[in-house]
């Protein structure tokens, strides 16, 4: 073991992640990670005085850089190394350091369908980037706000409470109907006290502070309690927490709230008439009929195969000069949505928007005309919308807000990410979200600004 590893274990009651690595300078950092962190910090705290600081001073303020008071020596803290450096450099100080995400689909006999680790060399391997890479993967499986919050809470909990000097590393697994978060180290207080949320004994307070500053987590000591409360409110099985010894290890298992694949499969087996009957409620934003089943479909995002967009013989027939609305297309039964000329026009406009989006690839790629690139994480987050050409409005709205929470996005960028037409997004979603205060314009006083973008409003 090197001297830093020895120091780490010889000070079990000290603030271990504040240990100053005096021979590790700013050159050891991954500056893409640092830049992403600062951008997110500036979005969360736009008027904060730290936004104007030089890199070293900013890192000192957040606990990633340290100074020895009895000498002129300074350097990265252990927390700064873990958050912002790279795997090869981190393992010089912490040889046991290892991060892993893996998953397999239901019914898979053996082998993982997706896996990445801190050692694979395709990304930095630090815990900050690991958090966002894993969160993007988890969101593909659970899309409700409650589910996203629950899994994000469990993920940051593992990163904040891990003993990075112990064996085993941090692993996150999606297996069958559960998510498993495992980290080295045991709770420093009784589990009962941790679940009550009144006591905190953080193993890595500086790492916690850095996540807290960008609104990834809440106050100390509340994470485990919030996870348990969210599971209980969702009426699913309780959080399963276990601890192991030799090596010390904490394992948290969560059940998801909704699985899109299961809901999609259910919808695909419904009688065609039921699906046709439910469509008008999606298409008519003025409809006041929100039945229990409709609300459930909204929250569980009803998804229909991409090849089903008005390709059936009995669907809405749109010709160049006429619109045929027959008995086999839009249902006009007594229990369906009342149809006025206004609502029909809205439906046709929506259908045309969907049809035009199918062959819109060329125009969508114009968003990169000035060298802009779509972040891989955003691309993964928007995968469901590209795969399913017909989504419930509530689902699409949630997805747009989440994308705009990551960074300001221009209309063309959103269109490319979601594979929807710019006009369709503006008319059907963005205007409504702006009115509701869920998103805002980057340049509110200049609606036609050439660099106009949409930003999620923090709740």
Coordinates of C-alpha atoms in Angstrom, one line a residue:
X1 CA 0.0 0.0 0.0
X2 CA 1.2 3.5 -0.7
X3 CA 1.3 6.2 1.9
X4 CA -2.0 7.7 1.0
X5 CA -3.8 4.4 1.4
X6 CA -2.1 3.9 4.8
X7 CA -3.1 7.4 5.9
X8 CA -6.7 6.7 4.8
X9 CA -7.0 3.6 7.0
X10 CA -5.0 5.0 9.9
X11 CA -7.6 7.8 10.4
X12 CA -10.9 5.9 10.6
X13 CA -12.7 8.7 12.6
X14 CA -11.3 11.6 10.6
X15 CA -12.9 13.3 7.6
X16 CA -11.3 10.8 5.2
X17 CA -12.3 12.4 2.0
X18 CA -10.7 15.8 3.1
X19 CA -7.2 14.1 3.0
X20 CA -4.9 16.4 1.0
X21 CA -2.9 14.7 -1.7
X22 CA -0.1 17.3 -1.9
X23 CA 1.6 15.7 -4.9
X24 CA -1.6 15.7 -7.0
X25 CA -2.3 18.9 -8.9
X26 CA -4.9 20.3 -11.2
X27 CA -3.3 18.5 -14.1
X28 CA -4.6 15.2 -12.6
X29 CA -8.2 16.2 -13.3
X30 CA -10.5 15.4 -16.2
X31 CA -11.5 18.9 -17.2
X32 CA -14.6 17.8 -19.2
X33 CA -15.9 16.6 -15.8
X34 CA -15.0 19.8 -14.0
X35 CA -16.6 21.8 -16.8
X36 CA -19.8 19.8 -16.7
X37 CA -19.9 20.2 -12.9
X38 CA -19.4 24.0 -13.1
X39 CA -22.1 24.3 -15.8
X40 CA -24.6 22.5 -13.6
X41 CA -23.6 24.5 -10.6
X42 CA -24.2 27.7 -12.5
X43 CA -27.6 26.5 -13.7
X44 CA -28.7 25.6 -10.2
X45 CA -27.1 28.7 -8.6
X46 CA -27.0 31.3 -11.4
X47 CA -26.2 34.3 -9.1
X48 CA -23.7 32.5 -6.9
X49 CA -20.4 34.4 -6.4
X50 CA -18.4 31.2 -6.8
X51 CA -19.3 31.2 -10.5
X52 CA -16.8 33.9 -11.2
X53 CA -13.8 32.1 -9.4
X54 CA -10.8 30.6 -11.1
X55 CA -10.8 26.8 -11.3
X56 CA -8.5 26.3 -8.3
X57 CA -10.4 28.6 -6.0
X58 CA -13.7 27.2 -7.1
X59 CA -12.5 23.7 -6.3
X60 CA -11.2 24.9 -2.9
X61 CA -14.7 26.3 -2.1
X62 CA -16.5 23.0 -2.8
X63 CA -13.9 20.8 -1.0
X64 CA -12.1 19.4 -4.0
X65 CA -8.8 21.3 -3.3
X66 CA -7.1 21.6 0.0
X67 CA -4.4 23.7 1.7
X68 CA -2.2 22.7 4.6
X69 CA -2.3 25.5 7.1
X70 CA 1.1 24.8 8.7
X71 CA 2.9 24.9 5.4
X72 CA 2.6 26.3 1.9
X73 CA 1.7 22.9 0.6
X74 CA -1.6 22.2 -1.2
X75 CA -3.2 19.7 -3.5
X76 CA -6.3 17.8 -4.5
X77 CA -8.4 16.3 -1.7
X78 CA -9.3 12.7 -1.8
X79 CA -12.9 13.8 -2.6
X80 CA -11.7 16.0 -5.5
X81 CA -9.7 13.1 -6.9
X82 CA -12.7 10.7 -6.7
X83 CA -15.1 13.2 -8.2
X84 CA -13.0 14.8 -11.0
X85 CA -9.9 12.7 -11.8
X86 CA -9.6 9.5 -13.9
X87 CA -9.6 5.9 -13.0
X88 CA -5.9 5.3 -13.7
X89 CA -4.9 8.1 -11.3
X90 CA -7.5 7.3 -8.7
X91 CA -6.2 3.8 -8.4
X92 CA -2.7 5.0 -7.6
X93 CA -4.1 6.3 -4.4
X94 CA -7.0 3.8 -3.9
X95 CA -6.0 0.4 -5.5
X96 CA -9.4 -1.1 -4.6
X97 CA -11.4 1.5 -6.4
X98 CA -13.8 0.1 -8.9
X99 CA -17.2 1.1 -10.3
X100 CA -19.6 -1.1 -12.3
X101 CA -23.1 -1.0 -13.9
X102 CA -24.7 -4.0 -15.4
X103 CA -28.1 -5.3 -16.4
X104 CA -29.9 -8.1 -18.0
X105 CA -33.5 -8.4 -19.3
X106 CA -36.2 -10.4 -17.6
X107 CA -35.9 -14.1 -18.3
X108 CA -32.3 -13.9 -19.4
X109 CA -30.7 -17.2 -18.5
X110 CA -27.1 -15.9 -18.2
X111 CA -24.9 -13.0 -19.2
X112 CA -25.4 -9.3 -19.0
X113 CA -27.0 -7.4 -21.8
X114 CA -25.4 -4.1 -20.8
X115 CA -22.3 -3.4 -18.7
X116 CA -19.7 -0.8 -18.2
X117 CA -17.0 -0.3 -15.6
X118 CA -14.5 2.4 -14.4
X119 CA -11.8 0.4 -16.1
X120 CA -13.1 0.1 -19.6
X121 CA -11.3 3.2 -20.9
X122 CA -14.2 4.7 -22.8
X123 CA -14.9 7.4 -20.1
X124 CA -13.2 9.1 -17.2
X125 CA -14.1 6.4 -14.5
X126 CA -14.7 9.0 -11.8
X127 CA -17.7 8.9 -9.5
X128 CA -19.3 12.2 -10.9
X129 CA -19.5 10.8 -14.4
X130 CA -20.5 7.4 -13.1
X131 CA -23.5 9.0 -11.4
X132 CA -24.9 10.6 -14.5
X133 CA -24.1 7.6 -16.8
X134 CA -25.8 5.2 -14.5
X135 CA -28.8 7.5 -13.9
X136 CA -29.4 7.7 -17.6
X137 CA -29.5 3.9 -17.8
X138 CA -31.8 3.6 -14.8
X139 CA -34.2 6.1 -16.3
X140 CA -34.8 3.8 -19.3
X141 CA -36.5 1.4 -16.9
X142 CA -38.4 3.7 -14.5
X143 CA -39.8 6.9 -15.9
X144 CA -42.2 8.3 -13.3
X145 CA -40.9 11.2 -11.2
X146 CA -41.1 9.1 -8.1
X147 CA -39.1 6.3 -9.7
X148 CA -36.5 8.6 -10.9
X149 CA -36.1 10.2 -7.5
X150 CA -36.0 6.9 -5.8
X151 CA -33.2 5.4 -7.9
X152 CA -31.2 8.7 -7.9
X153 CA -31.4 8.7 -4.1
X154 CA -30.1 5.2 -3.9
X155 CA -27.3 5.8 -6.3
X156 CA -26.0 8.9 -4.6
X157 CA -26.4 7.2 -1.3
X158 CA -24.0 4.5 -2.4
X159 CA -21.4 7.0 -3.7
X160 CA -21.5 9.2 -0.6
X161 CA -21.3 6.4 2.0
X162 CA -18.8 4.1 0.3
X163 CA -15.5 3.3 1.9
X164 CA -13.3 3.6 -1.1
X165 CA -10.3 2.0 0.7
X166 CA -12.2 -1.3 1.0
X167 CA -12.5 -4.1 -1.5
X168 CA -15.5 -4.8 -3.7
X169 CA -16.1 -1.5 -5.4
X170 CA -19.5 0.0 -6.1
X171 CA -21.9 -2.0 -8.3
X172 CA -25.3 -1.1 -9.6
X173 CA -27.4 -3.9 -11.1
X174 CA -30.7 -4.0 -12.9
X175 CA -31.9 -7.6 -12.6
X176 CA -35.4 -8.9 -13.3
X177 CA -37.8 -6.5 -11.3
X178 CA -35.3 -5.0 -8.9
X179 CA -32.3 -2.7 -8.7
X180 CA -29.4 -3.6 -6.5
X181 CA -26.9 -1.0 -5.2
X182 CA -23.9 -2.3 -3.4
X183 CA -21.0 -0.3 -1.9
X184 CA -17.9 -1.1 0.2
X185 CA -18.3 -0.2 3.9
X186 CA -21.0 -0.5 6.5
X187 CA -23.3 2.1 8.0
X188 CA -21.6 4.1 10.7
X189 CA -24.8 4.4 12.7
X190 CA -27.5 1.8 13.4
X191 CA -29.8 1.2 10.4
X192 CA -32.8 2.1 12.5
X193 CA -31.3 5.6 13.2
X194 CA -30.4 6.1 9.5
X195 CA -34.0 5.1 8.4
X196 CA -35.5 7.6 10.9
X197 CA -33.6 10.4 9.2
X198 CA -32.7 12.3 12.3
X199 CA -29.0 11.3 12.6
X200 CA -26.1 11.7 10.1
X201 CA -22.6 10.3 10.2
X202 CA -21.3 10.8 6.7
X203 CA -18.2 8.9 5.7
X204 CA -17.5 11.3 2.8
X205 CA -18.8 14.7 3.7
X206 CA -17.0 16.6 1.0
X207 CA -18.3 14.3 -1.7
X208 CA -21.8 14.8 -0.2
X209 CA -21.3 18.6 -0.2
X210 CA -20.3 18.5 -3.9
X211 CA -23.5 16.6 -4.9
X212 CA -25.6 18.7 -2.6
X213 CA -24.4 22.0 -4.2
X214 CA -25.8 20.8 -7.6
X215 CA -29.1 19.6 -6.1
X216 CA -28.3 15.9 -6.7
X217 CA -29.1 15.1 -3.1
X218 CA -30.8 16.8 -0.1
X219 CA -29.7 17.4 3.5
X220 CA -27.5 14.9 5.3
X221 CA -29.2 12.0 7.0
X222 CA -32.4 12.2 5.0
X223 CA -31.6 9.9 2.0
X224 CA -32.4 6.5 3.4
X225 CA -35.6 7.8 5.0
X226 CA -36.8 9.3 1.7
X227 CA -36.1 6.1 -0.1
X228 CA -38.2 4.1 2.4
X229 CA -41.0 6.7 2.3
X230 CA -41.2 6.7 -1.5
X231 CA -41.3 2.9 -1.6
X232 CA -44.1 2.8 1.0
X233 CA -46.1 5.5 -0.8
X234 CA -45.8 3.5 -4.0
X235 CA -47.3 0.4 -2.3
X236 CA -44.5 -1.8 -3.5
X237 CA -42.2 -4.0 -1.4
X238 CA -40.1 -2.2 1.2
X239 CA -36.4 -1.2 0.8
X240 CA -34.3 -4.2 1.5
X241 CA -31.0 -3.3 3.3
X242 CA -28.4 -5.8 4.2
X243 CA -24.8 -5.5 5.5
X244 CA -21.9 -7.9 5.1
X245 CA -18.5 -8.3 6.7
X246 CA -15.1 -9.5 5.4
X247 CA -15.2 -7.4 3.4
X248 CA -17.6 -4.8 4.8
X249 CA -20.4 -4.1 2.4
X250 CA -23.8 -2.5 2.3
X251 CA -26.5 -3.7 -0.2
X252 CA -29.7 -1.8 -0.9
X253 CA -32.4 -3.5 -3.1
X254 CA -35.3 -1.5 -4.6
X255 CA -38.3 -2.5 -6.5
X256 CA -39.2 -0.2 -9.4
X257 CA -42.5 1.7 -9.6
X258 CA -43.3 1.0 -13.2
X259 CA -41.6 -0.8 -16.0
X260 CA -42.2 0.7 -19.5
X261 CA -41.7 -2.7 -21.2
X262 CA -44.4 -4.4 -19.2
X263 CA -46.9 -1.5 -19.8
X264 CA -46.1 -1.5 -23.5
X265 CA -46.7 -5.2 -23.7
X266 CA -50.0 -4.8 -22.0
X267 CA -51.1 -2.1 -24.4
X268 CA -50.0 -4.1 -27.4
X269 CA -52.4 -6.9 -26.4
X270 CA -55.4 -4.7 -25.8
X271 CA -58.3 -4.9 -28.3
X272 CA -57.9 -2.5 -31.2
X273 CA -61.1 -0.8 -30.4
X274 CA -60.0 0.1 -26.9
X275 CA -56.9 1.7 -28.2
X276 CA -58.8 3.7 -30.9
X277 CA -61.2 4.9 -28.3
X278 CA -58.5 6.2 -26.0
X279 CA -56.6 8.1 -28.7
X280 CA -59.0 11.1 -28.8
X281 CA -58.3 11.9 -25.1
X282 CA -54.6 12.1 -26.0
X283 CA -55.1 14.2 -29.0
X284 CA -57.6 16.7 -27.7
X285 CA -55.9 18.9 -25.0
X286 CA -59.3 20.6 -24.3
X287 CA -60.9 17.3 -23.2
X288 CA -62.1 17.4 -19.6
X289 CA -62.6 13.7 -19.4
X290 CA -59.8 12.2 -17.3
X291 CA -60.9 8.8 -16.3
X292 CA -58.9 6.6 -13.9
X293 CA -57.6 4.4 -16.7
X294 CA -56.6 7.5 -18.7
X295 CA -54.6 8.9 -15.7
X296 CA -52.9 5.5 -15.3
X297 CA -52.0 5.4 -18.9
X298 CA -50.6 8.9 -18.7
X299 CA -48.4 8.1 -15.7
X300 CA -47.3 4.8 -17.0
X301 CA -46.8 6.3 -20.5
X302 CA -48.8 4.3 -22.9
X303 CA -46.5 3.3 -25.7
X304 CA -47.3 1.9 -29.1
X305 CA -44.9 0.3 -31.6
X306 CA -43.3 2.8 -33.9
X307 CA -44.7 1.1 -37.0
X308 CA -48.3 1.7 -35.9
X309 CA -48.5 5.4 -36.6
X310 CA -51.7 5.5 -38.7
X311 CA -50.6 2.5 -40.8
X312 CA -53.7 0.4 -40.2
X313 CA -56.4 0.0 -42.8
X314 CA -59.1 1.4 -40.5
X315 CA -57.1 4.3 -39.0
X316 CA -57.6 8.0 -39.8
X317 CA -57.5 8.4 -43.6
X318 CA -55.8 11.5 -44.8
X319 CA -55.7 12.3 -48.5
X320 CA -54.6 15.4 -50.2
X321 CA -57.9 17.2 -50.3
X322 CA -60.2 15.3 -48.0
X323 CA -60.4 13.8 -44.6
X324 CA -62.5 10.6 -44.2
X325 CA -63.7 10.0 -40.6
X326 CA -65.6 6.8 -40.9
X327 CA -67.1 4.3 -38.5
X328 CA -63.8 2.3 -38.5
X329 CA -61.6 5.3 -37.8
X330 CA -62.3 7.8 -35.0
X331 CA -65.0 6.4 -32.7
X332 CA -68.0 8.5 -32.1
X333 CA -69.8 6.4 -29.6
X334 CA -71.7 7.9 -26.7
X335 CA -69.0 7.3 -24.1
X336 CA -66.2 8.8 -26.2
X337 CA -64.9 12.3 -26.3
X338 CA -67.4 14.9 -27.7
X339 CA -66.1 16.0 -31.0
X340 CA -66.4 19.6 -32.3
X341 CA -64.9 21.0 -35.4
X342 CA -62.1 22.6 -33.3
X343 CA -61.1 19.3 -31.7
X344 CA -61.1 17.5 -35.0
X345 CA -58.8 20.1 -36.5
X346 CA -56.5 19.7 -33.5
X347 CA -56.5 15.9 -34.0
X348 CA -55.7 16.3 -37.7
X349 CA -52.9 18.7 -36.9
X350 CA -51.4 16.3 -34.4
X351 CA -51.7 13.4 -36.9
X352 CA -50.0 15.4 -39.6
X353 CA -47.3 16.4 -37.2
X354 CA -46.6 12.7 -36.4
X355 CA -46.7 11.7 -40.1
X356 CA -44.3 14.5 -41.1
X357 CA -41.9 13.5 -38.3
X358 CA -41.4 10.0 -39.8
X359 CA -39.3 11.3 -42.7
X360 CA -37.8 14.3 -40.9
X361 CA -34.2 12.9 -40.2
X362 CA -32.5 15.3 -42.6
X363 CA -33.9 18.5 -41.1
X364 CA -33.4 17.2 -37.5
X365 CA -29.7 16.9 -38.1
X366 CA -29.5 20.6 -38.9
X367 CA -29.2 21.2 -35.1
X368 CA -25.5 20.4 -35.5
X369 CA -25.0 22.9 -38.3
X370 CA -22.7 25.1 -36.2
X371 CA -20.7 22.2 -34.7
X372 CA -23.0 21.5 -31.8
X373 CA -23.1 18.0 -30.5
X374 CA -25.8 16.0 -28.7
X375 CA -24.6 14.7 -25.4
X376 CA -24.6 10.9 -25.3
X377 CA -26.4 11.0 -22.0
X378 CA -29.2 13.1 -23.4
X379 CA -29.4 10.8 -26.4
X380 CA -30.0 7.8 -24.1
X381 CA -32.5 9.7 -22.0
X382 CA -34.6 10.4 -25.1
X383 CA -34.5 6.8 -26.5
X384 CA -38.1 6.0 -25.6
X385 CA -39.5 8.9 -27.7
X386 CA -37.5 7.8 -30.7
X387 CA -38.6 4.2 -30.3
X388 CA -42.2 5.0 -29.7
X389 CA -43.8 7.4 -32.2
X390 CA -46.9 7.8 -30.1
X391 CA -46.5 8.7 -26.5
X392 CA -49.0 10.0 -24.0
X393 CA -48.6 13.8 -23.7
X394 CA -47.8 13.6 -19.9
X395 CA -44.9 11.3 -20.7
X396 CA -43.5 13.5 -23.4
X397 CA -43.8 16.5 -21.2
X398 CA -41.9 14.8 -18.4
X399 CA -39.2 13.8 -20.8
X400 CA -38.8 17.3 -22.3
X401 CA -38.5 18.8 -18.8
X402 CA -35.8 16.2 -17.8
X403 CA -33.8 16.8 -20.9
X404 CA -34.0 20.6 -20.4
X405 CA -32.9 20.1 -16.8
X406 CA -29.6 18.7 -18.0
X407 CA -28.7 21.8 -20.0
X408 CA -30.4 24.5 -22.1
X409 CA -31.7 22.9 -25.3
X410 CA -32.6 24.6 -28.6
X411 CA -35.8 23.6 -30.4
X412 CA -33.8 21.9 -33.2
X413 CA -31.8 19.9 -30.6
X414 CA -35.0 18.7 -28.9
X415 CA -36.5 17.8 -32.3
X416 CA -33.4 15.7 -33.1
X417 CA -33.3 14.0 -29.6
X418 CA -37.0 13.2 -29.7
X419 CA -37.4 12.6 -33.4
X420 CA -40.4 15.0 -33.6
X421 CA -40.9 18.0 -35.8
X422 CA -40.0 21.4 -34.4
X423 CA -43.5 22.8 -35.1
X424 CA -45.1 19.8 -33.4
X425 CA -43.0 20.2 -30.3
X426 CA -43.7 23.9 -30.1
X427 CA -47.4 23.7 -30.7
X428 CA -48.2 20.5 -28.7
X429 CA -45.8 20.7 -25.7
X430 CA -43.4 23.6 -25.3
X431 CA -46.1 26.3 -25.3
X432 CA -48.0 24.4 -22.6
X433 CA -44.9 23.7 -20.5
X434 CA -43.9 27.4 -20.7
X435 CA -47.4 28.5 -19.5
X436 CA -47.3 26.0 -16.6
X437 CA -43.9 27.3 -15.6
X438 CA -42.1 24.0 -15.9
X439 CA -39.6 25.3 -18.5
X440 CA -38.5 28.8 -19.3
X441 CA -36.7 30.6 -22.2
X442 CA -33.0 31.3 -22.0
X443 CA -33.7 34.7 -23.4
X444 CA -37.2 35.6 -22.2
X445 CA -37.0 39.2 -23.4
X446 CA -36.0 38.1 -26.9
X447 CA -38.3 35.3 -28.0
X448 CA -36.7 35.2 -31.5
X449 CA -33.1 35.2 -30.3
X450 CA -31.0 33.1 -32.7
X451 CA -29.6 31.1 -29.8
X452 CA -32.9 30.7 -28.0
X453 CA -33.1 27.6 -25.8
X454 CA -35.4 26.0 -23.2
X455 CA -34.4 25.5 -19.6
X456 CA -36.2 23.4 -16.9
X457 CA -37.5 25.4 -13.9
X458 CA -36.3 23.8 -10.7
X459 CA -39.2 22.9 -8.4

